[in-house]
mmCIF file of C-alpha atoms in Angstrom:
data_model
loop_
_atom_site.group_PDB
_atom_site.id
_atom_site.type_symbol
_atom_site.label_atom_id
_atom_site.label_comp_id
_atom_site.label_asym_id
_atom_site.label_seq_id
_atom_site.Cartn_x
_atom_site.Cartn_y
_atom_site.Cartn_z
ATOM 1 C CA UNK A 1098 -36.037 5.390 -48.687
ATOM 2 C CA UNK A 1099 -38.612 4.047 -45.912
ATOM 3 C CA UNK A 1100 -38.188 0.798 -47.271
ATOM 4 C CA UNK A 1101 -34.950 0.639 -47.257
ATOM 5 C CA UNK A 1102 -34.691 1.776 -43.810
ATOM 6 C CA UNK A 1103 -37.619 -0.563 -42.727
ATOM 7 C CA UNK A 1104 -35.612 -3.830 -44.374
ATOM 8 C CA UNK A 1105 -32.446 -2.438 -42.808
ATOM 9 C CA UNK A 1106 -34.172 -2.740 -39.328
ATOM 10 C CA UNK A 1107 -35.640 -5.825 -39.874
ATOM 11 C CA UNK A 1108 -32.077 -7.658 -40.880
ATOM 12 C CA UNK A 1109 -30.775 -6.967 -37.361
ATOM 13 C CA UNK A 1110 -34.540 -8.380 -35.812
ATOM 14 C CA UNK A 1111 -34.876 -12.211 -36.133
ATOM 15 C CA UNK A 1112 -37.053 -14.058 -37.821
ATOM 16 C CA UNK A 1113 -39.494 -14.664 -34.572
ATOM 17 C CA UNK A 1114 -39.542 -10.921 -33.791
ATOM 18 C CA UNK A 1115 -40.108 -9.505 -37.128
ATOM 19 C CA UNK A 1116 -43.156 -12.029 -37.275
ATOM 20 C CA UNK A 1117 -44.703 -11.105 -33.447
ATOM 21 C CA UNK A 1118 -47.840 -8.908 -33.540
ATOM 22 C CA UNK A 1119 -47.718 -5.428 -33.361
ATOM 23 C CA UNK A 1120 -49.959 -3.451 -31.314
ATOM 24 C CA UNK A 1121 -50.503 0.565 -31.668
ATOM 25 C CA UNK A 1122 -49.868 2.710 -28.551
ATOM 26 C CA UNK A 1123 -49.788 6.126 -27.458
ATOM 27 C CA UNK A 1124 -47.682 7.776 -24.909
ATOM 28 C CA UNK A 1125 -48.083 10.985 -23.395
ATOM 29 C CA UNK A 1126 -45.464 13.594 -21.839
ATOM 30 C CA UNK A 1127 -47.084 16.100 -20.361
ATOM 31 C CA UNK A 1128 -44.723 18.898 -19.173
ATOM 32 C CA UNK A 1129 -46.035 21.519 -16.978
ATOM 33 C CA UNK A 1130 -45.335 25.427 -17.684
ATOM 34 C CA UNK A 1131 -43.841 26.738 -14.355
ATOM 35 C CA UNK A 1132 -40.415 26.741 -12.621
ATOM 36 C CA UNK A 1133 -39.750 24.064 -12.229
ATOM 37 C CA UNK A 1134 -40.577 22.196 -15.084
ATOM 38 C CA UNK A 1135 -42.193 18.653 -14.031
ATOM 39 C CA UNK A 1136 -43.409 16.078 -16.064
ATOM 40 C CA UNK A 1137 -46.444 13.690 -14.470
ATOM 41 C CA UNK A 1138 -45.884 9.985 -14.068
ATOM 42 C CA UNK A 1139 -47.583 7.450 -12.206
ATOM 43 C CA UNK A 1140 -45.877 4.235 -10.619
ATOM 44 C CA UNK A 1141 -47.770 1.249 -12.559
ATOM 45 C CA UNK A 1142 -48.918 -1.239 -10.505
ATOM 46 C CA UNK A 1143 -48.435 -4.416 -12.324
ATOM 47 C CA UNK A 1144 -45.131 -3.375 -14.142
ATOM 48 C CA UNK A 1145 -43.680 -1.302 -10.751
ATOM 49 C CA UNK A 1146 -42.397 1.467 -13.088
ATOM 50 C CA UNK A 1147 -42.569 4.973 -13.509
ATOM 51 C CA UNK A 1148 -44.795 5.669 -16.582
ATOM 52 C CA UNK A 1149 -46.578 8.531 -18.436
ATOM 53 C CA UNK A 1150 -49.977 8.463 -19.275
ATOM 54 C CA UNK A 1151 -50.931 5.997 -22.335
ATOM 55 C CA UNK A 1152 -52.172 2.964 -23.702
ATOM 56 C CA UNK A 1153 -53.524 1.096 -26.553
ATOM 57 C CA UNK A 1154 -55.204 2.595 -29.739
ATOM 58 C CA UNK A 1155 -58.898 1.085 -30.304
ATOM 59 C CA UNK A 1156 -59.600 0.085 -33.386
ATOM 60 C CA UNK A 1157 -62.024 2.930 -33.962
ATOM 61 C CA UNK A 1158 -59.182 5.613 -33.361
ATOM 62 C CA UNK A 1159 -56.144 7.531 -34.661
ATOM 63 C CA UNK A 1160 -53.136 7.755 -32.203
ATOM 64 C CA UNK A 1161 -54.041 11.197 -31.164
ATOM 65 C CA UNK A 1162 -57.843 10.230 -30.084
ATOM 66 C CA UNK A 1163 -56.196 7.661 -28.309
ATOM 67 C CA UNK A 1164 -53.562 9.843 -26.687
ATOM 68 C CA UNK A 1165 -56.469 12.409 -25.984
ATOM 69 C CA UNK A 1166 -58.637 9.699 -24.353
ATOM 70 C CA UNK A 1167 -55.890 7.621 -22.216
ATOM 71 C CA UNK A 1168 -54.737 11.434 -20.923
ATOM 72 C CA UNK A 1169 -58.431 12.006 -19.583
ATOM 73 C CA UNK A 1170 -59.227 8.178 -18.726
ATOM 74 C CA UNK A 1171 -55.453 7.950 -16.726
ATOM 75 C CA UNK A 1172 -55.061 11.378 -15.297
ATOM 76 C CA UNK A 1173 -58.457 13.679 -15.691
ATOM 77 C CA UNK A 1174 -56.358 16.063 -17.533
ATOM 78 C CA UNK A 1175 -57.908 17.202 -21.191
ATOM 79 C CA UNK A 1176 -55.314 17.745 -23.239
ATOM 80 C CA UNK A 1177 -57.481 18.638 -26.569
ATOM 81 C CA UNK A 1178 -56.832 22.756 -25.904
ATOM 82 C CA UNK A 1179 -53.051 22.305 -25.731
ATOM 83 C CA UNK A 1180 -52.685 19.869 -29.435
ATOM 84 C CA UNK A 1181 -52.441 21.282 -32.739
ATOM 85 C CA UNK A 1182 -55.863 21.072 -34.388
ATOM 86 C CA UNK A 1183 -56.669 18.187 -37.020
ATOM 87 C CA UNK A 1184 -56.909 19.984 -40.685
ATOM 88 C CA UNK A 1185 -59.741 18.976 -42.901
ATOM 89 C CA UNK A 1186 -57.728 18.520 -46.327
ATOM 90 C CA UNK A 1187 -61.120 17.517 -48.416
ATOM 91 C CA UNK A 1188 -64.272 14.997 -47.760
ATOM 92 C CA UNK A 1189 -62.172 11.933 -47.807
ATOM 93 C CA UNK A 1190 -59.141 13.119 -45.844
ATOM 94 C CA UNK A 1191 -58.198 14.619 -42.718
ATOM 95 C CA UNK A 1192 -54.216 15.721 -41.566
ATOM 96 C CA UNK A 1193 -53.580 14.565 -38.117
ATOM 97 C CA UNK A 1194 -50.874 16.335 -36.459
ATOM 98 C CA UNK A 1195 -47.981 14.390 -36.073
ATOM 99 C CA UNK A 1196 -46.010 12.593 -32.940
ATOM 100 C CA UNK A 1197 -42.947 14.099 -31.956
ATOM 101 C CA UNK A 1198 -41.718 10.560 -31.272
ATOM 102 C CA UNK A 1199 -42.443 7.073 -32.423
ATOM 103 C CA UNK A 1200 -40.600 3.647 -30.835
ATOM 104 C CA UNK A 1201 -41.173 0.306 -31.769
ATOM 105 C CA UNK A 1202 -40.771 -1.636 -28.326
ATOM 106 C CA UNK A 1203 -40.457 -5.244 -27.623
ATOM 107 C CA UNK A 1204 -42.827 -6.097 -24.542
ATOM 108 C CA UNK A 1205 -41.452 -9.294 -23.180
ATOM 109 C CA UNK A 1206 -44.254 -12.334 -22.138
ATOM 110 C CA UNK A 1207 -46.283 -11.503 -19.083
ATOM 111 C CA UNK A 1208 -48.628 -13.351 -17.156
ATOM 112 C CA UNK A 1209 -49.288 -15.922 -20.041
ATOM 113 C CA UNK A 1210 -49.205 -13.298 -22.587
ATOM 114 C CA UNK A 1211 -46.821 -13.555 -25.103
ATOM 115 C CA UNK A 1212 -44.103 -11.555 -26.343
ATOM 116 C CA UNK A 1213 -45.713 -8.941 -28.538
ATOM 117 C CA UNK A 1214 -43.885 -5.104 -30.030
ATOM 118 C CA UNK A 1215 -45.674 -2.264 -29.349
ATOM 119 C CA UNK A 1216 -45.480 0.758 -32.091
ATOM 120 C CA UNK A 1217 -45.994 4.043 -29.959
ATOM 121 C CA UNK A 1218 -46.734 7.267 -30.817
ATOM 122 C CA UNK A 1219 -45.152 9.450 -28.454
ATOM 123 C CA UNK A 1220 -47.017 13.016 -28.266
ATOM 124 C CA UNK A 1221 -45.509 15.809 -26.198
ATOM 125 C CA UNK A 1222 -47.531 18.812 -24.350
ATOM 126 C CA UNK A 1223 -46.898 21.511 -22.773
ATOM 127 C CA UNK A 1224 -49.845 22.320 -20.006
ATOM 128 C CA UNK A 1225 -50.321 24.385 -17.283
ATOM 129 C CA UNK A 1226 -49.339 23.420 -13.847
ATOM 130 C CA UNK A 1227 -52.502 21.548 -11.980
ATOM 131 C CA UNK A 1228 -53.915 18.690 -10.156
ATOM 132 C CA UNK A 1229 -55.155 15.669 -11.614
ATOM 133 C CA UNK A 1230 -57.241 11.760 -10.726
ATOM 134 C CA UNK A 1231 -55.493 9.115 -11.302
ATOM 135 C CA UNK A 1232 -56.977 5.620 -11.411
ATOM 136 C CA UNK A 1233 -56.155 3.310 -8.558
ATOM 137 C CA UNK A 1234 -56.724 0.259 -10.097
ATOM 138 C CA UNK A 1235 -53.722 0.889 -12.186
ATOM 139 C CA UNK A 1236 -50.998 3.222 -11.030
ATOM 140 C CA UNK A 1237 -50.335 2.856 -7.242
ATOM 141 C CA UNK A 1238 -49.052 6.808 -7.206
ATOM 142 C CA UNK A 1239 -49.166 9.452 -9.635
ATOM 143 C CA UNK A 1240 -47.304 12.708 -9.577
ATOM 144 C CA UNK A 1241 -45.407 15.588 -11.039
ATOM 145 C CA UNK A 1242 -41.796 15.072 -10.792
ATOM 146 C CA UNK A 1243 -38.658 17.206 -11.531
ATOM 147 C CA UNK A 1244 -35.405 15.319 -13.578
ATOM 148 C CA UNK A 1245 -33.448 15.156 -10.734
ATOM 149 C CA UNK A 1246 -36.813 13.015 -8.939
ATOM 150 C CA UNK A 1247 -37.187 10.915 -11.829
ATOM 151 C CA UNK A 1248 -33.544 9.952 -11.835
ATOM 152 C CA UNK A 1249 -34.117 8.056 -8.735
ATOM 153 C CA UNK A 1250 -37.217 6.106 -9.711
ATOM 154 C CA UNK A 1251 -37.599 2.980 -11.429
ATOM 155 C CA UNK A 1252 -38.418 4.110 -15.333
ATOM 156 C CA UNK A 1253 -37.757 2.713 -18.749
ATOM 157 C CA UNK A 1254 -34.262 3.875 -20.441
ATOM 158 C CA UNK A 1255 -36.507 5.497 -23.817
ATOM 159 C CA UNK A 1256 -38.592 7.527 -21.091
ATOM 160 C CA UNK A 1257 -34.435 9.191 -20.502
ATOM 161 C CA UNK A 1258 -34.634 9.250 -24.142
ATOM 162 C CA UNK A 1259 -37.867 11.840 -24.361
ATOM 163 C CA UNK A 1260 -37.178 13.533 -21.216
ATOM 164 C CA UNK A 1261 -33.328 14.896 -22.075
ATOM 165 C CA UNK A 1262 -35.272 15.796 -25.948
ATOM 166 C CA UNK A 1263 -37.551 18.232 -24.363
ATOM 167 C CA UNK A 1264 -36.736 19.227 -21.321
#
């Protein structure tokens, strides 16, 4: 069945984008608790978009490291308490909790770098209402926002996508 589905995406992809590499990502909504619900997003400096915290996966990591790491590295939030625990299944294998959401996005060229897809795992949390540090070298603002304040910022369409999902 996954192939199927896989070749059935692929048909309606060229050639040239079925063939472009494919980097891992990890993107993080993290809603807070309290009335009213906010989700925190930080205006990206190079892209001038309203983003949550994420990034790349190293090579040395699973998505959820990565999604644990780019929460603290982007926003000083650790978001370890608030995940489902990883399950030791036996010595050779571990069961990392699952995504609630996973895109495969086409990142156009930028600044001599080329066209490239990125395949993001898209975690959702649920965390307490509090402050947070957010880099300035890459997000010019960072903040919690309400639906109705996010409808009037620049964001991506799938970010619409996640938000009407779960909030």
């Amino acid at each position: 069945m996954v192939k199927a589905i896989k070749l059935s995406v692929n048909s309606r992809l060229g050639l040239e984008a079925r063939r472009m590499i494919k980097h891992h990502t990890t993107t993080v909504l993290l809603f807070s608790h309290e009335e009213p619900t906010r989700v925190l997003l930080g205006l990206h400096k190079k892209l001038q978009v309203w983003l949550p915290p994420g990034g790349h996966c190293k090579e040395t990591e699973n998505p959820l490291e990565t999604a644990i790491r780019e929460t603290l590295e982007e926003c000083g939030i650790n978001i370890s308490p608030y995940l489902p625990k990883v399950q030791r299944i036996d010595e050779y294998a571990d069961r990392i909790p699952n995504q609630q959401y996973f895109f495969e996005e086409l990142i156009p060229e930028y600044e001599g770098k080329p066209a490239h897809k990125h395949l993001d795992y898209v975690y959702v949390v649920y965390i307490p209402y509090q402050q947070f540090q957010y880099p300035k070298g890459e997000y010019e603002d960072m903040r919690w926002l309400t639906k109705e304040e996010i409808k009037h910022l620049p964001h991506y369409k799938n970010l619409d996508y996640e938000l009407d999902q779960n909030w």
